[in-house]
Every structure is written in structure tokens, then in C-alpha cells.
Amino acid sequence: MTDSDDGTPLKERVETWLAREMPIIQMHGGTSAVRKADPETGEVVVELGGGCKGCSVSDVTTGNIEAELIQWPEIDDVTIRVPDARESLGGPDQAESIMGIDRTEGGRGDWGSSNPGKDHL
């Protein structure tokens, strides 16, 4: 499944482009992976992770990637996925943080009494 004159697969060409033209991703601790690149349907799916997860400018990065790749003649549909930072913690409904502290009371544990007790540090 190739779509270039030299026989290079579309997935490899997109990966090379990302590494060459979007070094900012790795410079900021992010990662990119081409999950799908089908020259027959023109569909490309890129997933960003690492430092991109929860980054405030990931929308700009995804927009730049989409704007460039959609101009390639063999690409008709571009999807860029950036996982939500909360996904690694179990989402907003998770009862405990990664530290084991109950988040339902502002992350301060048991608010059952105003007296911390003899075990309080």
C-alpha cells in the first residue's frame, strides 16, 4: 500500500514529515504516532501523547498538522487524537487520585471532625 513514486508507504512519509516539520512536539516532551495511513481511502490518523496530553497549545499543534496533511493529494481525511490528561487518572469520576487521597472532599481526606486526633502529624 504505497502512493509515492519511490514506493515509500504513506505511513512512513507522514512519520518522516512529523519528525522533520514538527520537532516542537518532541522538544516539549510530546510524542506522535501515525496510527493509520490508508492511501486507498485517504484517511490518516495521528495520535499525540506524552507532553501533548493536557497541553494548552495542543489545539494549535493539531490544527497545524491537519492543515498541512490535508493538502497532500493522497490524503482526504485527517484525524489528530490528543488524549485528555484526565484519562490517565481514570477520568473526572475517579474517587481517588494517584496518591490515594479522596478527591471528593477537595483532596484533603476525611473531613469528619475538626479535631485531627492523636495520629495527626
PDB file of C-alpha atoms in Angstrom:
ATOM      1  CA  MET A   1       0.000   0.000   0.000  1.00  0.00           C
ATOM      2  CA  THR A   2       2.058   2.862  -1.253  1.00  0.00           C
ATOM      3  CA  ASP A   3       1.170   6.032  -3.008  1.00  0.00           C
ATOM      4  CA  SER A   4       4.508   7.596  -3.828  1.00  0.00           C
ATOM      5  CA  ASP A   5       6.696   7.256  -6.893  1.00  0.00           C
ATOM      6  CA  ASP A   6       9.570   5.774  -4.893  1.00  0.00           C
ATOM      7  CA  GLY A   7       7.396   3.160  -3.166  1.00  0.00           C
ATOM      8  CA  THR A   8       7.591   4.685   0.322  1.00  0.00           C
ATOM      9  CA  PRO A   9       4.445   3.843   2.317  1.00  0.00           C
ATOM     10  CA  LEU A  10       2.188   6.765   3.226  1.00  0.00           C
ATOM     11  CA  LYS A  11       2.523   5.990   6.931  1.00  0.00           C
ATOM     12  CA  GLU A  12       6.300   6.263   6.742  1.00  0.00           C
ATOM     13  CA  ARG A  13       6.142   9.518   4.796  1.00  0.00           C
ATOM     14  CA  VAL A  14       3.777  11.065   7.362  1.00  0.00           C
ATOM     15  CA  GLU A  15       6.014   9.897  10.225  1.00  0.00           C
ATOM     16  CA  THR A  16       9.058  11.398   8.496  1.00  0.00           C
ATOM     17  CA  TRP A  17       7.201  14.657   7.929  1.00  0.00           C
ATOM     18  CA  LEU A  18       6.142  14.835  11.584  1.00  0.00           C
ATOM     19  CA  ALA A  19       9.723  14.304  12.781  1.00  0.00           C
ATOM     20  CA  ARG A  20      11.147  16.854  10.330  1.00  0.00           C
ATOM     21  CA  GLU A  21       8.482  19.576  10.321  1.00  0.00           C
ATOM     22  CA  MET A  22       7.054  19.303  13.835  1.00  0.00           C
ATOM     23  CA  PRO A  23      10.127  18.974  16.099  1.00  0.00           C
ATOM     24  CA  ILE A  24       8.314  21.127  18.662  1.00  0.00           C
ATOM     25  CA  ILE A  25       6.347  18.026  19.675  1.00  0.00           C
ATOM     26  CA  GLN A  26       9.446  16.180  20.879  1.00  0.00           C
ATOM     27  CA  MET A  27      11.132  19.352  22.134  1.00  0.00           C
ATOM     28  CA  HIS A  28       8.267  19.790  24.592  1.00  0.00           C
ATOM     29  CA  GLY A  29       8.227  16.153  25.718  1.00  0.00           C
ATOM     30  CA  GLY A  30       5.464  15.045  23.404  1.00  0.00           C
ATOM     31  CA  THR A  31       5.165  12.026  21.175  1.00  0.00           C
ATOM     32  CA  SER A  32       3.490  11.386  17.853  1.00  0.00           C
ATOM     33  CA  ALA A  33       2.449   8.150  16.217  1.00  0.00           C
ATOM     34  CA  VAL A  34       0.731   7.511  12.912  1.00  0.00           C
ATOM     35  CA  ARG A  35      -1.998   5.030  13.817  1.00  0.00           C
ATOM     36  CA  LYS A  36      -3.474   4.779  10.330  1.00  0.00           C
ATOM     37  CA  ALA A  37      -2.433   5.912   6.872  1.00  0.00           C
ATOM     38  CA  ASP A  38      -4.514   4.382   4.129  1.00  0.00           C
ATOM     39  CA  PRO A  39      -3.649   5.670   0.622  1.00  0.00           C
ATOM     40  CA  GLU A  40      -6.730   3.951  -0.837  1.00  0.00           C
ATOM     41  CA  THR A  41      -9.234   5.815   1.365  1.00  0.00           C
ATOM     42  CA  GLY A  42      -7.035   8.846   2.010  1.00  0.00           C
ATOM     43  CA  GLU A  43      -7.540   8.510   5.767  1.00  0.00           C
ATOM     44  CA  VAL A  44      -4.729   9.395   8.185  1.00  0.00           C
ATOM     45  CA  VAL A  45      -4.939   9.141  11.975  1.00  0.00           C
ATOM     46  CA  VAL A  46      -2.180  10.640  14.120  1.00  0.00           C
ATOM     47  CA  GLU A  47      -2.068  10.293  17.895  1.00  0.00           C
ATOM     48  CA  LEU A  48      -0.186  12.734  20.096  1.00  0.00           C
ATOM     49  CA  GLY A  49       0.835  11.805  23.616  1.00  0.00           C
ATOM     50  CA  GLY A  50       3.411  12.439  26.298  1.00  0.00           C
ATOM     51  CA  GLY A  51       3.712  16.165  26.935  1.00  0.00           C
ATOM     52  CA  CYS A  52       0.928  16.854  24.416  1.00  0.00           C
ATOM     53  CA  LYS A  53      -1.591  15.313  26.793  1.00  0.00           C
ATOM     54  CA  GLY A  54      -3.176  18.228  28.613  1.00  0.00           C
ATOM     55  CA  CYS A  55      -1.004  20.840  26.876  1.00  0.00           C
ATOM     56  CA  SER A  56      -2.718  24.190  26.468  1.00  0.00           C
ATOM     57  CA  VAL A  57      -1.420  24.648  22.905  1.00  0.00           C
ATOM     58  CA  SER A  58      -2.155  21.144  21.634  1.00  0.00           C
ATOM     59  CA  ASP A  59      -5.077  22.619  19.660  1.00  0.00           C
ATOM     60  CA  VAL A  60      -2.615  24.773  17.723  1.00  0.00           C
ATOM     61  CA  THR A  61      -0.358  21.785  17.059  1.00  0.00           C
ATOM     62  CA  THR A  62      -3.230  19.596  15.881  1.00  0.00           C
ATOM     63  CA  GLY A  63      -4.534  22.397  13.671  1.00  0.00           C
ATOM     64  CA  ASN A  64      -1.120  22.861  12.065  1.00  0.00           C
ATOM     65  CA  ILE A  65      -0.751  19.140  11.399  1.00  0.00           C
ATOM     66  CA  GLU A  66      -4.241  18.887   9.908  1.00  0.00           C
ATOM     67  CA  ALA A  67      -3.771  21.989   7.745  1.00  0.00           C
ATOM     68  CA  GLU A  68      -0.575  20.619   6.235  1.00  0.00           C
ATOM     69  CA  LEU A  69      -1.544  16.969   5.753  1.00  0.00           C
ATOM     70  CA  ILE A  70      -4.920  17.730   4.157  1.00  0.00           C
ATOM     71  CA  GLN A  71      -3.009  19.476   1.356  1.00  0.00           C
ATOM     72  CA  TRP A  72      -1.286  16.236   0.374  1.00  0.00           C
ATOM     73  CA  PRO A  73      -3.023  14.936  -2.783  1.00  0.00           C
ATOM     74  CA  GLU A  74      -3.328  11.389  -1.401  1.00  0.00           C
ATOM     75  CA  ILE A  75      -4.909  12.487   1.914  1.00  0.00           C
ATOM     76  CA  ASP A  76      -8.642  13.255   2.137  1.00  0.00           C
ATOM     77  CA  ASP A  77      -9.327  12.912   5.880  1.00  0.00           C
ATOM     78  CA  VAL A  78      -7.053  13.745   8.822  1.00  0.00           C
ATOM     79  CA  THR A  79      -7.820  12.879  12.433  1.00  0.00           C
ATOM     80  CA  ILE A  80      -5.496  14.006  15.222  1.00  0.00           C
ATOM     81  CA  ARG A  81      -6.098  12.458  18.626  1.00  0.00           C
ATOM     82  CA  VAL A  82      -4.777  14.008  21.832  1.00  0.00           C
ATOM     83  CA  PRO A  83      -5.769  12.065  24.952  1.00  0.00           C
ATOM     84  CA  ASP A  84      -7.287  14.120  27.749  1.00  0.00           C
ATOM     85  CA  ALA A  85      -4.907  14.429  30.710  1.00  0.00           C
ATOM     86  CA  ARG A  86      -7.642  13.076  32.994  1.00  0.00           C
ATOM     87  CA  GLU A  87      -7.757   9.762  31.102  1.00  0.00           C
ATOM     88  CA  SER A  88      -4.558   8.545  32.753  1.00  0.00           C
ATOM     89  CA  LEU A  89      -6.083   9.274  36.176  1.00  0.00           C
ATOM     90  CA  GLY A  90      -9.326   7.474  35.443  1.00  0.00           C
ATOM     91  CA  GLY A  91     -11.353  10.491  34.398  1.00  0.00           C
ATOM     92  CA  PRO A  92     -13.315  13.029  36.399  1.00  0.00           C
ATOM     93  CA  ASP A  93     -15.416  10.347  38.118  1.00  0.00           C
ATOM     94  CA  GLN A  94     -12.432   8.646  39.723  1.00  0.00           C
ATOM     95  CA  ALA A  95     -12.818   8.653  43.509  1.00  0.00           C
ATOM     96  CA  GLU A  96      -9.133   8.597  44.376  1.00  0.00           C
ATOM     97  CA  SER A  97      -6.142  10.404  42.991  1.00  0.00           C
ATOM     98  CA  ILE A  98      -2.959   8.570  42.123  1.00  0.00           C
ATOM     99  CA  MET A  99      -1.791   9.332  45.679  1.00  0.00           C
ATOM    100  CA  GLY A 100      -4.784   7.517  47.180  1.00  0.00           C
ATOM    101  CA  ILE A 101      -6.378  10.693  48.582  1.00  0.00           C
ATOM    102  CA  ASP A 102     -10.127  11.033  48.385  1.00  0.00           C
ATOM    103  CA  ARG A 103     -10.853  13.788  45.845  1.00  0.00           C
ATOM    104  CA  THR A 104     -14.495  14.120  46.832  1.00  0.00           C
ATOM    105  CA  GLU A 105     -13.555  16.431  49.705  1.00  0.00           C
ATOM    106  CA  GLY A 106     -11.081  18.618  47.877  1.00  0.00           C
ATOM    107  CA  GLY A 107      -8.264  16.096  48.211  1.00  0.00           C
ATOM    108  CA  ARG A 108      -7.948  16.561  51.962  1.00  0.00           C
ATOM    109  CA  GLY A 109      -9.134  13.174  53.089  1.00  0.00           C
ATOM    110  CA  ASP A 110     -11.704  12.770  55.866  1.00  0.00           C
ATOM    111  CA  TRP A 111     -13.384  15.973  56.987  1.00  0.00           C
ATOM    112  CA  GLY A 112     -15.343  14.078  59.624  1.00  0.00           C
ATOM    113  CA  SER A 113     -14.150  16.162  62.559  1.00  0.00           C
ATOM    114  CA  SER A 114     -12.352  19.376  63.310  1.00  0.00           C
ATOM    115  CA  ASN A 115     -10.153  17.525  65.802  1.00  0.00           C
ATOM    116  CA  PRO A 116      -7.334  15.829  63.892  1.00  0.00           C
ATOM    117  CA  GLY A 117      -6.790  13.252  66.664  1.00  0.00           C
ATOM    118  CA  LYS A 118      -3.695  11.811  68.231  1.00  0.00           C
ATOM    119  CA  ASP A 119      -2.359  10.355  64.939  1.00  0.00           C
ATOM    120  CA  HIS A 120      -2.235  13.771  63.277  1.00  0.00           C
ATOM    121  CA  LEU A 121       1.274  14.924  62.406  1.00  0.00           C
TER     122      LEU A 121
END
